[in-house]
Amino acid sequence: MKRARCEITDRTAMDAILQRTTIGRLATLGNDGYPYITPVNYVYLDGSIYFHCARAGEKLDNIRRDPRVCFTVDIPLAYLDLGYYGDLPEPCLVHQFYHCVIIRGRAEVVERIDEKVRALNGLVTAHEKPATEFPPITAETPAVALCLVVAVRIESITGKSDLAQKKDRQTKQRLASYLHRRNLQGDEEAARLLRESE
């Protein structure tokens, strides 16, 4: 990773990012040689990424032809706008604070019914927030036969958090105070993380 100071090396921290988000982007290799990127609803369970899909389609065709995939998620935190810099700011100074995880692995259609059912129940649980009571999905649930579940088996995983790591303590305090006062979506979390990273 080019910016080593931003790298997340703690697997538990990367797992937390994967468990916190519910939409990721899956890159497969198209028949024409171009990458094909698809947003997917997913759940992270037992060390694999799971998503469901129709029984036919370009994404599935690509996976069957070449199971190597890349999967990424991100959590945008605060956007540092020009207002932070005062009068006549330099436009190139705008910045986005964020967390991200990038996975390389192999995708496969889940054949075992118990794994498929567990993944489908996990998907519903992950996306129904706050938790909504729903009848558990079983092997006998009609919809189970109508969809496919794909698992991405992780071969490598990297994470990155951009939280002004190269800035000094005083600058981080100033950034955190600005974000706290501005109080837009993501500002409070970014301000807290900036203070904690000093």
PDB file of N, CA and C in Angstrom, residues 6-21 23-25 70-78 96-104 156-163:
ATOM      1  N   CYS A   6      -1.839   4.820   6.467  1.00  0.00           N
ATOM      2  CA  CYS A   6      -3.301   4.701   6.444  1.00  0.00           C
ATOM      3  C   CYS A   6      -3.773   3.250   6.489  1.00  0.00           C
ATOM      4  N   GLU A   7      -2.843   2.307   6.368  1.00  0.00           N
ATOM      5  CA  GLU A   7      -3.223   0.902   6.265  1.00  0.00           C
ATOM      6  C   GLU A   7      -3.812   0.383   7.572  1.00  0.00           C
ATOM      7  N   ILE A   8      -4.880  -0.391   7.448  1.00  0.00           N
ATOM      8  CA  ILE A   8      -5.443  -1.114   8.587  1.00  0.00           C
ATOM      9  C   ILE A   8      -4.809  -2.501   8.564  1.00  0.00           C
ATOM     10  N   THR A   9      -4.112  -2.851   9.625  1.00  0.00           N
ATOM     11  CA  THR A   9      -3.472  -4.166   9.679  1.00  0.00           C
ATOM     12  C   THR A   9      -4.218  -5.124  10.604  1.00  0.00           C
ATOM     13  N   ASP A  10      -5.115  -4.598  11.402  1.00  0.00           N
ATOM     14  CA  ASP A  10      -5.876  -5.403  12.354  1.00  0.00           C
ATOM     15  C   ASP A  10      -7.076  -6.042  11.653  1.00  0.00           C
ATOM     16  N   ARG A  11      -7.069  -7.363  11.538  1.00  0.00           N
ATOM     17  CA  ARG A  11      -8.158  -8.067  10.847  1.00  0.00           C
ATOM     18  C   ARG A  11      -9.505  -7.824  11.537  1.00  0.00           C
ATOM     19  N   THR A  12      -9.506  -7.692  12.850  1.00  0.00           N
ATOM     20  CA  THR A  12     -10.751  -7.424  13.571  1.00  0.00           C
ATOM     21  C   THR A  12     -11.354  -6.093  13.131  1.00  0.00           C
ATOM     22  N   ALA A  13     -10.515  -5.092  12.900  1.00  0.00           N
ATOM     23  CA  ALA A  13     -11.002  -3.787  12.435  1.00  0.00           C
ATOM     24  C   ALA A  13     -11.575  -3.897  11.024  1.00  0.00           C
ATOM     25  N   MET A  14     -10.933  -4.692  10.166  1.00  0.00           N
ATOM     26  CA  MET A  14     -11.466  -4.891   8.810  1.00  0.00           C
ATOM     27  C   MET A  14     -12.790  -5.645   8.861  1.00  0.00           C
ATOM     28  N   ASP A  15     -12.866  -6.657   9.727  1.00  0.00           N
ATOM     29  CA  ASP A  15     -14.121  -7.399   9.885  1.00  0.00           C
ATOM     30  C   ASP A  15     -15.245  -6.471  10.339  1.00  0.00           C
ATOM     31  N   ALA A  16     -14.928  -5.540  11.245  1.00  0.00           N
ATOM     32  CA  ALA A  16     -15.945  -4.603  11.742  1.00  0.00           C
ATOM     33  C   ALA A  16     -16.483  -3.727  10.615  1.00  0.00           C
ATOM     34  N   ILE A  17     -15.618  -3.300   9.706  1.00  0.00           N
ATOM     35  CA  ILE A  17     -16.072  -2.505   8.557  1.00  0.00           C
ATOM     36  C   ILE A  17     -16.983  -3.350   7.677  1.00  0.00           C
ATOM     37  N   LEU A  18     -16.598  -4.598   7.428  1.00  0.00           N
ATOM     38  CA  LEU A  18     -17.426  -5.489   6.598  1.00  0.00           C
ATOM     39  C   LEU A  18     -18.775  -5.770   7.245  1.00  0.00           C
ATOM     40  N   GLN A  19     -18.819  -5.846   8.565  1.00  0.00           N
ATOM     41  CA  GLN A  19     -20.078  -6.111   9.256  1.00  0.00           C
ATOM     42  C   GLN A  19     -20.945  -4.867   9.363  1.00  0.00           C
ATOM     43  N   ARG A  20     -20.335  -3.714   9.265  1.00  0.00           N
ATOM     44  CA  ARG A  20     -21.082  -2.460   9.405  1.00  0.00           C
ATOM     45  C   ARG A  20     -21.784  -2.047   8.110  1.00  0.00           C
ATOM     46  N   THR A  21     -21.232  -2.410   6.987  1.00  0.00           N
ATOM     47  CA  THR A  21     -21.810  -2.009   5.706  1.00  0.00           C
ATOM     48  C   THR A  21     -22.670  -3.133   5.145  1.00  0.00           C
ATOM     49  N   ILE A  23     -23.791  -2.845   1.539  1.00  0.00           N
ATOM     50  CA  ILE A  23     -23.674  -2.814   0.079  1.00  0.00           C
ATOM     51  C   ILE A  23     -22.195  -2.747  -0.274  1.00  0.00           C
ATOM     52  N   GLY A  24     -21.784  -3.642  -1.158  1.00  0.00           N
ATOM     53  CA  GLY A  24     -20.412  -3.642  -1.638  1.00  0.00           C
ATOM     54  C   GLY A  24     -20.411  -3.675  -3.152  1.00  0.00           C
ATOM     55  N   ARG A  25     -19.224  -3.561  -3.729  1.00  0.00           N
ATOM     56  CA  ARG A  25     -19.103  -3.620  -5.183  1.00  0.00           C
ATOM     57  C   ARG A  25     -18.234  -4.811  -5.550  1.00  0.00           C
ATOM     58  N   CYS A  70     -12.815  -9.267  -7.248  1.00  0.00           N
ATOM     59  CA  CYS A  70     -12.406  -8.270  -6.271  1.00  0.00           C
ATOM     60  C   CYS A  70     -13.694  -7.699  -5.690  1.00  0.00           C
ATOM     61  N   PHE A  71     -13.688  -7.465  -4.388  1.00  0.00           N
ATOM     62  CA  PHE A  71     -14.878  -6.963  -3.699  1.00  0.00           C
ATOM     63  C   PHE A  71     -14.437  -5.831  -2.790  1.00  0.00           C
ATOM     64  N   THR A  72     -15.172  -4.727  -2.803  1.00  0.00           N
ATOM     65  CA  THR A  72     -14.782  -3.591  -1.974  1.00  0.00           C
ATOM     66  C   THR A  72     -15.987  -2.954  -1.304  1.00  0.00           C
ATOM     67  N   VAL A  73     -15.744  -2.449  -0.098  1.00  0.00           N
ATOM     68  CA  VAL A  73     -16.741  -1.661   0.625  1.00  0.00           C
ATOM     69  C   VAL A  73     -16.049  -0.409   1.140  1.00  0.00           C
ATOM     70  N   ASP A  74     -16.831   0.621   1.390  1.00  0.00           N
ATOM     71  CA  ASP A  74     -16.272   1.823   1.988  1.00  0.00           C
ATOM     72  C   ASP A  74     -17.295   2.469   2.904  1.00  0.00           C
ATOM     73  N   ILE A  75     -16.783   3.208   3.862  1.00  0.00           N
ATOM     74  CA  ILE A  75     -17.612   4.004   4.761  1.00  0.00           C
ATOM     75  C   ILE A  75     -17.122   5.439   4.642  1.00  0.00           C
ATOM     76  N   PRO A  76     -17.856   6.285   3.910  1.00  0.00           N
ATOM     77  CA  PRO A  76     -17.469   7.689   3.855  1.00  0.00           C
ATOM     78  C   PRO A  76     -17.712   8.334   5.220  1.00  0.00           C
ATOM     79  N   LEU A  77     -16.744   9.061   5.700  1.00  0.00           N
ATOM     80  CA  LEU A  77     -16.916   9.791   6.952  1.00  0.00           C
ATOM     81  C   LEU A  77     -17.166  11.253   6.586  1.00  0.00           C
ATOM     82  N   ALA A  78     -16.355  12.149   7.050  1.00  0.00           N
ATOM     83  CA  ALA A  78     -16.573  13.571   6.781  1.00  0.00           C
ATOM     84  C   ALA A  78     -15.865  14.008   5.502  1.00  0.00           C
ATOM     85  N   GLN A  96     -11.716  13.832   1.582  1.00  0.00           N
ATOM     86  CA  GLN A  96     -12.717  12.911   2.123  1.00  0.00           C
ATOM     87  C   GLN A  96     -12.042  11.979   3.127  1.00  0.00           C
ATOM     88  N   PHE A  97     -12.557  11.940   4.342  1.00  0.00           N
ATOM     89  CA  PHE A  97     -12.108  10.958   5.329  1.00  0.00           C
ATOM     90  C   PHE A  97     -12.967   9.711   5.160  1.00  0.00           C
ATOM     91  N   TYR A  98     -12.375   8.530   5.290  1.00  0.00           N
ATOM     92  CA  TYR A  98     -13.131   7.297   5.023  1.00  0.00           C
ATOM     93  C   TYR A  98     -12.417   6.075   5.586  1.00  0.00           C
ATOM     94  N   HIS A  99     -13.159   4.956   5.601  1.00  0.00           N
ATOM     95  CA  HIS A  99     -12.610   3.612   5.820  1.00  0.00           C
ATOM     96  C   HIS A  99     -12.930   2.809   4.566  1.00  0.00           C
ATOM     97  N   CYS A 100     -12.079   1.861   4.197  1.00  0.00           N
ATOM     98  CA  CYS A 100     -12.412   0.953   3.098  1.00  0.00           C
ATOM     99  C   CYS A 100     -11.724  -0.391   3.301  1.00  0.00           C
ATOM    100  N   VAL A 101     -12.311  -1.400   2.690  1.00  0.00           N
ATOM    101  CA  VAL A 101     -11.742  -2.749   2.684  1.00  0.00           C
ATOM    102  C   VAL A 101     -11.785  -3.252   1.251  1.00  0.00           C
ATOM    103  N   ILE A 102     -10.701  -3.872   0.810  1.00  0.00           N
ATOM    104  CA  ILE A 102     -10.633  -4.470  -0.527  1.00  0.00           C
ATOM    105  C   ILE A 102     -10.273  -5.942  -0.373  1.00  0.00           C
ATOM    106  N   ILE A 103     -11.068  -6.779  -1.010  1.00  0.00           N
ATOM    107  CA  ILE A 103     -10.900  -8.233  -0.927  1.00  0.00           C
ATOM    108  C   ILE A 103     -10.582  -8.774  -2.308  1.00  0.00           C
ATOM    109  N   ARG A 104      -9.650  -9.691  -2.368  1.00  0.00           N
ATOM    110  CA  ARG A 104      -9.441 -10.502  -3.568  1.00  0.00           C
ATOM    111  C   ARG A 104      -9.767 -11.934  -3.177  1.00  0.00           C
ATOM    112  N   SER A 156      -7.176 -12.677  -0.056  1.00  0.00           N
ATOM    113  CA  SER A 156      -6.394 -11.590   0.541  1.00  0.00           C
ATOM    114  C   SER A 156      -7.341 -10.445   0.869  1.00  0.00           C
ATOM    115  N   ILE A 157      -6.976  -9.707   1.900  1.00  0.00           N
ATOM    116  CA  ILE A 157      -7.820  -8.599   2.350  1.00  0.00           C
ATOM    117  C   ILE A 157      -6.919  -7.467   2.821  1.00  0.00           C
ATOM    118  N   THR A 158      -7.262  -6.250   2.416  1.00  0.00           N
ATOM    119  CA  THR A 158      -6.545  -5.066   2.874  1.00  0.00           C
ATOM    120  C   THR A 158      -7.565  -4.033   3.318  1.00  0.00           C
ATOM    121  N   GLY A 159      -7.132  -3.169   4.210  1.00  0.00           N
ATOM    122  CA  GLY A 159      -8.012  -2.113   4.689  1.00  0.00           C
ATOM    123  C   GLY A 159      -7.260  -0.804   4.785  1.00  0.00           C
ATOM    124  N   LYS A 160      -8.024   0.269   4.743  1.00  0.00           N
ATOM    125  CA  LYS A 160      -7.418   1.596   4.797  1.00  0.00           C
ATOM    126  C   LYS A 160      -8.375   2.538   5.510  1.00  0.00           C
ATOM    127  N   SER A 161      -7.819   3.385   6.367  1.00  0.00           N
ATOM    128  CA  SER A 161      -8.576   4.461   7.003  1.00  0.00           C
ATOM    129  C   SER A 161      -7.843   5.757   6.736  1.00  0.00           C
ATOM    130  N   ASP A 162      -8.516   6.687   6.124  1.00  0.00           N
ATOM    131  CA  ASP A 162      -7.928   8.001   5.887  1.00  0.00           C
ATOM    132  C   ASP A 162      -8.458   8.935   6.966  1.00  0.00           C
ATOM    133  N   LEU A 163      -7.600   9.204   7.951  1.00  0.00           N
ATOM    134  CA  LEU A 163      -7.973  10.056   9.084  1.00  0.00           C
ATOM    135  C   LEU A 163      -6.871  11.069   9.388  1.00  0.00           C
TER     136      LEU A 163
END
